[in-house]
């Protein structure tokens, strides 16, 4: 069946604010067919989530919906129903999976109690948990959300969403914070459930690779408008709107290593302003005079293809025979990395173990080996990427290197000094040499401090510059280095976009003149266009100041573009490391192969390979090789003996499939 489940006609959602009306969703018309998925894509602030909430009529109190709007669910206009009727509809016909499972689940209620709230019996609830591949449903029925992994919590939300077999499922960024392996499992689960129940689905994401994997059709939003809607395959091969063309060009896979990514200049305009022409004209590579004066109409090109652009309007006379090609405003620059002259950082046999304590007397009954015997060297002007699933020890390793967590044993040598043996006072004197860029730019900045105060805080604490004029000059230089106006020093964090906040976080890290930086998922929460700007900035700063980076991420597309070497971690250990081309092009360890096979790509149509099983608890790791319970190539020796890291040509790998003698199976 391909009948229309949802038909949106001229949806307008405006939010009242002190600055005027925010045109969050402006005259949007869409359709979703039974058994099909519509991918909704766009930068932060374009109106994606507001559109989703409007379908459920869960808008904030300051929101107004145009009286001419129609939202038809199986022919029934949702905006003609009473609130009581909508409550029934929400519980039976429409369901939503929210982005953050920890916020969506009640932390003081068990999983079973929350599933029962959907109106199903315990027997049905356990069957739902089994259907979404939750292991041992009876045991987890009495568990609390904090006791589950991110992927497991997301499966609980999916189980609750499908409890009443809805006809429409809305998934708002359900895989954004997940590792590639768990993400692949969630996408596969959603596709199977859709096939079983025949649901229509709206899948919201800024990751074009994820959208390619799950969507049949795609709608691209910009500044409250849908600027293009096409079948997925047509969109990938022939994007019509200049914005869509530039989005695809900004994907790291499109650009060679060490070259500048083709980002989109500027940012999404304020939705409170009065519009004259096309909302994208100030960022567009193909604009002409009409674009600044006249707003384009939504032009229907076929049954499944429409675009809002003067270039595709047959009634407009074009200034050129065809649309200009999407090319960068500047020539791509190849960043020249220095030879490995000397190690900036030398790590030897680093271990971080956390005691497991139980009972009133807090008796130690075991240890969590979060980082287990890790050694590597980081050279000047080099980037090492650390990849692996959540809980593998990536962030703990980064914090241990900076002594934010004191290692249990091992050495972290910097310029001949072992940081592990330094006192807090000695470390304070040296902290200007190494800094940390955190994942969430929203949580990293104090909302009560102006940008100037945030930048000065670190410099004053570490006594970098004392003269007032010198500090002012340094602040201006920092803002210039990260591409922000010095006039914004007096602003607060809430006045900036996510990409701008991350630039401020980078400026704060650079303020004290570090030699090496740990970047912990610095682009995972950013749109593809903003991600390109941040990655270009990090590469440019590395080129200008010979910085060394430890880049913690689960985005292997970013790894391929940024890194010189890769370290793959699993349950606290390095299982494979080597050059980025060796590891990503010819992975040896079965776990590395699983990670790479699970990467969603906008340029790959085949289904993602699914990993088997779940990551074991680091508090109770399996004997022998920690990966043998999930490994397709496991042998009897894997259950008994942990493999050691051996050298195979230019890489190191810890796997019983290989020996130093033959370097092969």
XYZ file of C-alpha atoms in Angstrom, residues 109-499:
391
model
C 10.867 5.134 37.303
C 11.840 1.634 36.218
C 11.769 0.687 32.549
C 8.762 -1.553 33.181
C 6.780 1.217 34.883
C 7.388 3.565 31.962
C 6.347 0.985 29.374
C 3.148 0.245 31.330
C 2.296 3.964 31.096
C 1.717 3.463 27.350
C -1.344 1.351 28.237
C -0.006 -2.130 27.450
C 0.142 -5.157 29.733
C 3.372 -6.493 31.180
C 3.208 -9.470 28.811
C 2.901 -7.145 25.824
C 5.645 -4.891 27.230
C 8.096 -7.782 27.547
C 7.235 -8.826 23.994
C 7.971 -5.278 22.819
C 11.369 -5.304 24.519
C 12.135 -8.607 22.839
C 11.030 -7.160 19.489
C 13.460 -4.245 19.733
C 16.283 -6.685 20.572
C 16.707 -5.837 24.236
C 18.611 -8.758 25.815
C 17.035 -10.382 28.866
C 13.821 -8.270 28.975
C 12.685 -9.714 32.327
C 15.884 -8.540 34.039
C 15.758 -5.064 32.487
C 12.067 -4.647 33.319
C 13.032 -3.554 36.830
C 16.127 -1.559 35.818
C 16.406 2.248 35.866
C 17.509 4.346 32.843
C 20.921 5.197 34.320
C 21.749 1.490 34.400
C 21.445 1.151 30.609
C 23.686 2.185 27.723
C 22.674 4.927 25.276
C 21.758 2.428 22.582
C 19.684 0.386 25.021
C 17.794 3.487 26.229
C 17.056 4.389 22.617
C 15.604 0.919 22.040
C 13.379 1.364 25.115
C 12.017 4.596 23.581
C 11.391 2.804 20.287
C 9.527 0.027 22.131
C 7.328 2.623 23.864
C 6.717 4.417 20.555
C 5.476 1.312 18.721
C 3.441 -0.016 21.675
C 0.110 0.875 20.046
C 1.298 0.259 16.465
C 1.045 3.891 15.282
C 0.400 4.791 11.668
C 2.929 7.651 11.855
C 6.280 7.571 13.668
C 8.365 10.743 14.060
C 12.051 10.191 14.877
C 13.846 13.411 15.869
C 17.630 12.873 15.607
C 17.367 9.424 17.272
C 20.947 8.371 16.431
C 22.895 11.632 16.813
C 24.674 10.745 20.075
C 25.183 7.056 19.252
C 28.258 5.193 18.030
C 28.274 3.978 14.440
C 27.705 0.352 15.486
C 24.706 1.134 17.722
C 23.457 3.608 15.115
C 23.494 0.849 12.477
C 21.500 -1.422 14.814
C 18.902 1.294 15.526
C 18.466 2.123 11.821
C 18.077 -1.558 10.963
C 15.549 -1.972 13.779
C 13.457 0.979 12.612
C 13.399 -0.306 9.016
C 12.296 -3.771 10.159
C 9.554 -2.343 12.389
C 8.335 -0.117 9.576
C 8.150 -3.111 7.230
C 6.241 -5.134 9.841
C 3.680 -2.491 10.805
C 3.507 -0.501 7.553
C 4.168 2.776 9.402
C 4.814 6.067 7.698
C 7.895 7.685 9.209
C 9.467 11.139 9.373
C 13.162 10.862 10.211
C 14.848 14.129 11.231
C 18.639 14.358 11.039
C 21.516 16.582 9.955
C 23.559 13.521 8.951
C 23.074 12.951 5.228
C 24.702 9.512 5.464
C 22.075 8.377 7.984
C 19.269 9.832 5.857
C 20.594 7.932 2.828
C 20.309 4.669 4.775
C 16.708 4.991 5.934
C 14.751 7.503 3.822
C 12.823 6.917 0.602
C 12.279 10.646 0.043
C 14.029 13.701 1.415
C 12.900 17.246 2.205
C 15.503 19.935 2.844
C 14.539 22.841 5.092
C 16.177 26.252 5.261
C 15.040 29.221 7.375
C 11.512 27.832 7.846
C 10.997 26.865 4.196
C 11.231 23.528 2.429
C 13.612 24.421 -0.397
C 13.745 21.008 -2.075
C 11.921 17.681 -1.992
C 13.028 14.686 -4.042
C 13.286 10.922 -4.072
C 16.416 9.978 -2.099
C 18.449 8.548 -4.986
C 17.651 11.479 -7.285
C 18.623 13.936 -4.569
C 22.050 12.340 -4.026
C 22.887 12.271 -7.716
C 21.168 15.484 -8.843
C 20.542 18.018 -6.038
C 18.607 20.957 -7.448
C 18.757 23.824 -4.949
C 22.139 25.597 -4.507
C 21.873 25.039 -0.736
C 21.501 21.280 -1.224
C 24.432 21.228 -3.630
C 26.610 23.008 -1.079
C 25.463 20.705 1.741
C 26.660 17.662 -0.193
C 29.939 19.356 -1.121
C 30.592 20.075 2.582
C 30.646 16.350 3.479
C 34.259 15.359 4.422
C 34.146 12.374 2.029
C 34.049 14.799 -0.911
C 37.401 16.379 -0.069
C 40.901 14.906 -0.099
C 42.841 14.667 3.158
C 44.583 17.820 4.389
C 42.569 20.019 2.011
C 40.046 22.638 3.035
C 36.481 21.427 3.177
C 34.013 23.269 1.011
C 31.940 24.852 3.749
C 28.977 27.173 3.335
C 29.822 30.801 4.108
C 27.762 32.694 6.668
C 24.984 31.203 8.762
C 21.222 30.687 8.849
C 19.613 34.157 8.999
C 17.450 35.318 11.864
C 13.871 34.126 11.476
C 12.483 37.384 12.914
C 13.497 39.573 9.988
C 11.304 40.729 7.124
C 12.127 38.878 3.929
C 12.592 40.549 0.568
C 14.069 37.946 -1.744
C 15.304 34.383 -1.455
C 16.229 33.511 2.130
C 19.433 31.840 0.953
C 20.729 34.533 -1.412
C 23.393 35.941 0.954
C 25.147 32.512 1.065
C 24.372 31.260 -2.436
C 27.016 30.551 -5.090
C 24.436 30.951 -7.886
C 22.563 34.109 -6.835
C 21.640 36.881 -9.270
C 19.881 40.215 -8.891
C 16.354 38.772 -8.850
C 17.252 36.589 -5.839
C 17.716 39.677 -3.652
C 14.386 41.230 -4.652
C 11.819 38.479 -5.209
C 11.037 35.454 -3.082
C 11.046 32.290 -5.238
C 7.995 30.068 -5.578
C 7.988 26.348 -4.847
C 8.179 24.850 -8.345
C 6.816 21.333 -8.897
C 8.969 19.484 -11.418
C 7.358 16.030 -11.117
C 5.185 13.987 -8.751
C 8.109 13.474 -6.321
C 10.279 16.508 -7.050
C 9.889 20.195 -6.146
C 12.325 23.047 -5.524
C 12.119 26.653 -4.320
C 14.600 28.432 -6.605
C 14.426 30.984 -9.443
C 16.777 28.846 -11.537
C 14.103 26.141 -11.845
C 11.152 28.482 -12.377
C 10.195 28.371 -16.087
C 8.563 31.816 -15.814
C 11.857 33.535 -14.895
C 14.333 34.749 -17.505
C 17.802 33.495 -16.533
C 20.918 35.687 -16.703
C 23.072 32.729 -17.845
C 22.364 29.608 -19.914
C 22.684 27.405 -16.807
C 23.221 27.572 -13.050
C 26.873 28.222 -12.068
C 28.642 25.171 -10.649
C 29.111 24.826 -6.917
C 32.783 25.677 -6.405
C 34.667 26.893 -3.363
C 35.183 30.631 -3.027
C 38.862 29.890 -2.445
C 41.261 27.391 -3.921
C 41.595 24.282 -1.738
C 44.755 24.461 0.275
C 46.791 21.365 1.036
C 48.077 21.579 4.598
C 51.727 20.623 4.823
C 52.373 18.442 7.845
C 55.845 18.473 9.330
C 57.977 15.374 9.500
C 58.007 13.510 12.811
C 60.911 15.467 14.269
C 60.389 14.786 17.955
C 57.582 13.418 20.119
C 55.557 16.123 21.806
C 53.988 13.498 24.021
C 55.195 10.013 24.931
C 52.748 7.712 26.743
C 54.018 4.453 28.261
C 51.932 1.630 29.776
C 49.176 4.004 30.943
C 46.494 2.474 33.148
C 43.390 3.970 34.730
C 41.515 1.571 37.022
C 38.440 2.517 39.044
C 37.585 0.453 42.148
C 34.179 -1.248 42.356
C 32.864 -0.734 45.863
C 29.858 -2.362 47.528
C 28.121 -2.381 50.863
C 27.902 0.081 53.730
C 31.650 -0.140 54.359
C 32.429 0.442 50.639
C 34.477 -2.721 50.307
C 36.442 -2.966 47.053
C 35.248 -6.063 45.185
C 36.858 -5.471 41.798
C 38.132 -2.949 39.299
C 36.979 -1.302 36.082
C 39.987 -1.170 33.773
C 38.905 1.917 31.838
C 42.378 2.385 30.291
C 44.520 -0.726 30.235
C 48.215 -0.585 29.334
C 48.215 1.971 26.505
C 51.404 3.303 24.895
C 51.919 5.709 21.972
C 53.870 8.786 20.835
C 52.343 12.023 19.533
C 54.540 14.136 17.261
C 54.612 17.825 16.466
C 52.004 18.932 13.911
C 50.413 15.462 13.975
C 46.809 14.362 14.523
C 46.032 11.016 16.134
C 42.396 9.954 16.061
C 41.079 7.763 18.885
C 37.992 5.808 17.828
C 35.759 3.200 19.434
C 32.299 2.650 20.901
C 30.992 4.428 23.994
C 32.553 3.014 27.141
C 35.781 1.934 25.437
C 37.829 4.477 27.418
C 38.438 7.245 24.849
C 37.436 10.188 27.034
C 38.978 8.644 30.169
C 42.274 8.344 28.271
C 42.073 12.007 27.258
C 41.395 13.162 30.818
C 44.179 10.949 32.165
C 46.690 12.482 29.741
C 45.830 15.940 31.098
C 45.839 14.581 34.670
C 42.211 15.561 35.122
C 41.968 11.931 36.225
C 45.083 10.603 37.942
C 46.321 7.402 36.229
C 46.728 4.230 38.285
C 50.147 3.594 36.736
C 52.253 4.409 33.695
C 53.896 7.526 32.309
C 52.777 10.596 30.376
C 56.003 12.295 29.305
C 55.936 15.836 27.968
C 59.210 17.595 27.167
C 61.082 15.148 29.393
C 58.727 15.532 32.365
C 56.408 12.792 33.609
C 53.069 14.520 34.222
C 51.890 11.607 36.378
C 54.451 12.386 39.083
C 53.889 16.148 39.160
C 52.109 17.822 42.045
C 48.983 19.916 41.471
C 51.074 23.083 41.752
C 53.613 21.902 39.185
C 50.831 20.856 36.812
C 49.184 24.260 37.099
C 52.355 25.931 35.837
C 52.457 23.660 32.813
C 48.778 23.560 31.901
C 49.186 26.353 29.375
C 50.946 23.781 27.152
C 47.963 21.411 26.846
C 44.235 22.061 26.631
C 40.916 20.255 26.134
C 38.110 21.090 23.678
C 34.907 19.466 24.919
C 32.093 17.927 22.904
C 29.141 20.129 23.828
C 29.663 23.828 23.044
C 26.410 24.643 24.867
C 27.523 23.121 28.181
C 31.184 24.193 27.900
C 30.558 27.921 28.325
C 29.239 29.570 31.494
C 25.943 31.232 30.428
C 26.511 34.046 32.959
C 29.910 35.048 31.562
C 30.536 37.188 28.513
C 32.872 35.873 25.815
C 35.611 38.232 26.981
C 35.365 36.923 30.550
C 35.460 33.276 29.381
C 38.612 33.897 27.331
C 40.328 35.875 30.084
C 39.544 33.338 32.800
C 42.136 30.796 31.648
C 44.785 33.409 30.850
C 44.469 34.991 34.281
C 44.475 31.643 36.093
C 47.644 30.549 34.282
C 49.152 34.056 34.273
C 49.439 34.302 30.499
C 49.950 38.012 29.897
C 49.603 40.574 32.666
C 49.435 43.939 30.934
C 45.863 45.070 30.175
C 46.683 46.301 26.680
C 48.515 43.063 25.951
C 45.462 41.066 27.046
C 43.149 43.178 24.887
C 45.394 42.669 21.861
C 45.454 38.941 22.537
C 41.656 38.794 22.769
C 41.297 40.583 19.439
C 43.809 38.227 17.849
C 42.015 35.157 19.238
C 38.657 36.271 17.828
C 40.310 36.933 14.488
C 41.983 33.503 14.508
C 38.673 31.673 14.952
C 36.810 33.845 12.453
C 34.661 35.886 14.851
C 34.231 39.636 15.164
C 35.988 41.318 18.093
C 32.761 43.263 18.652
C 31.203 40.021 19.924
C 33.466 39.892 22.978
C 30.751 41.583 25.022
C 28.078 39.039 24.092
C 26.776 36.103 26.134
C 26.848 32.469 24.895
C 23.088 32.316 24.219
C 23.553 34.950 21.505
C 25.612 32.567 19.345
C 24.885 29.545 17.183
C 26.347 26.117 17.985
C 29.178 26.539 15.498
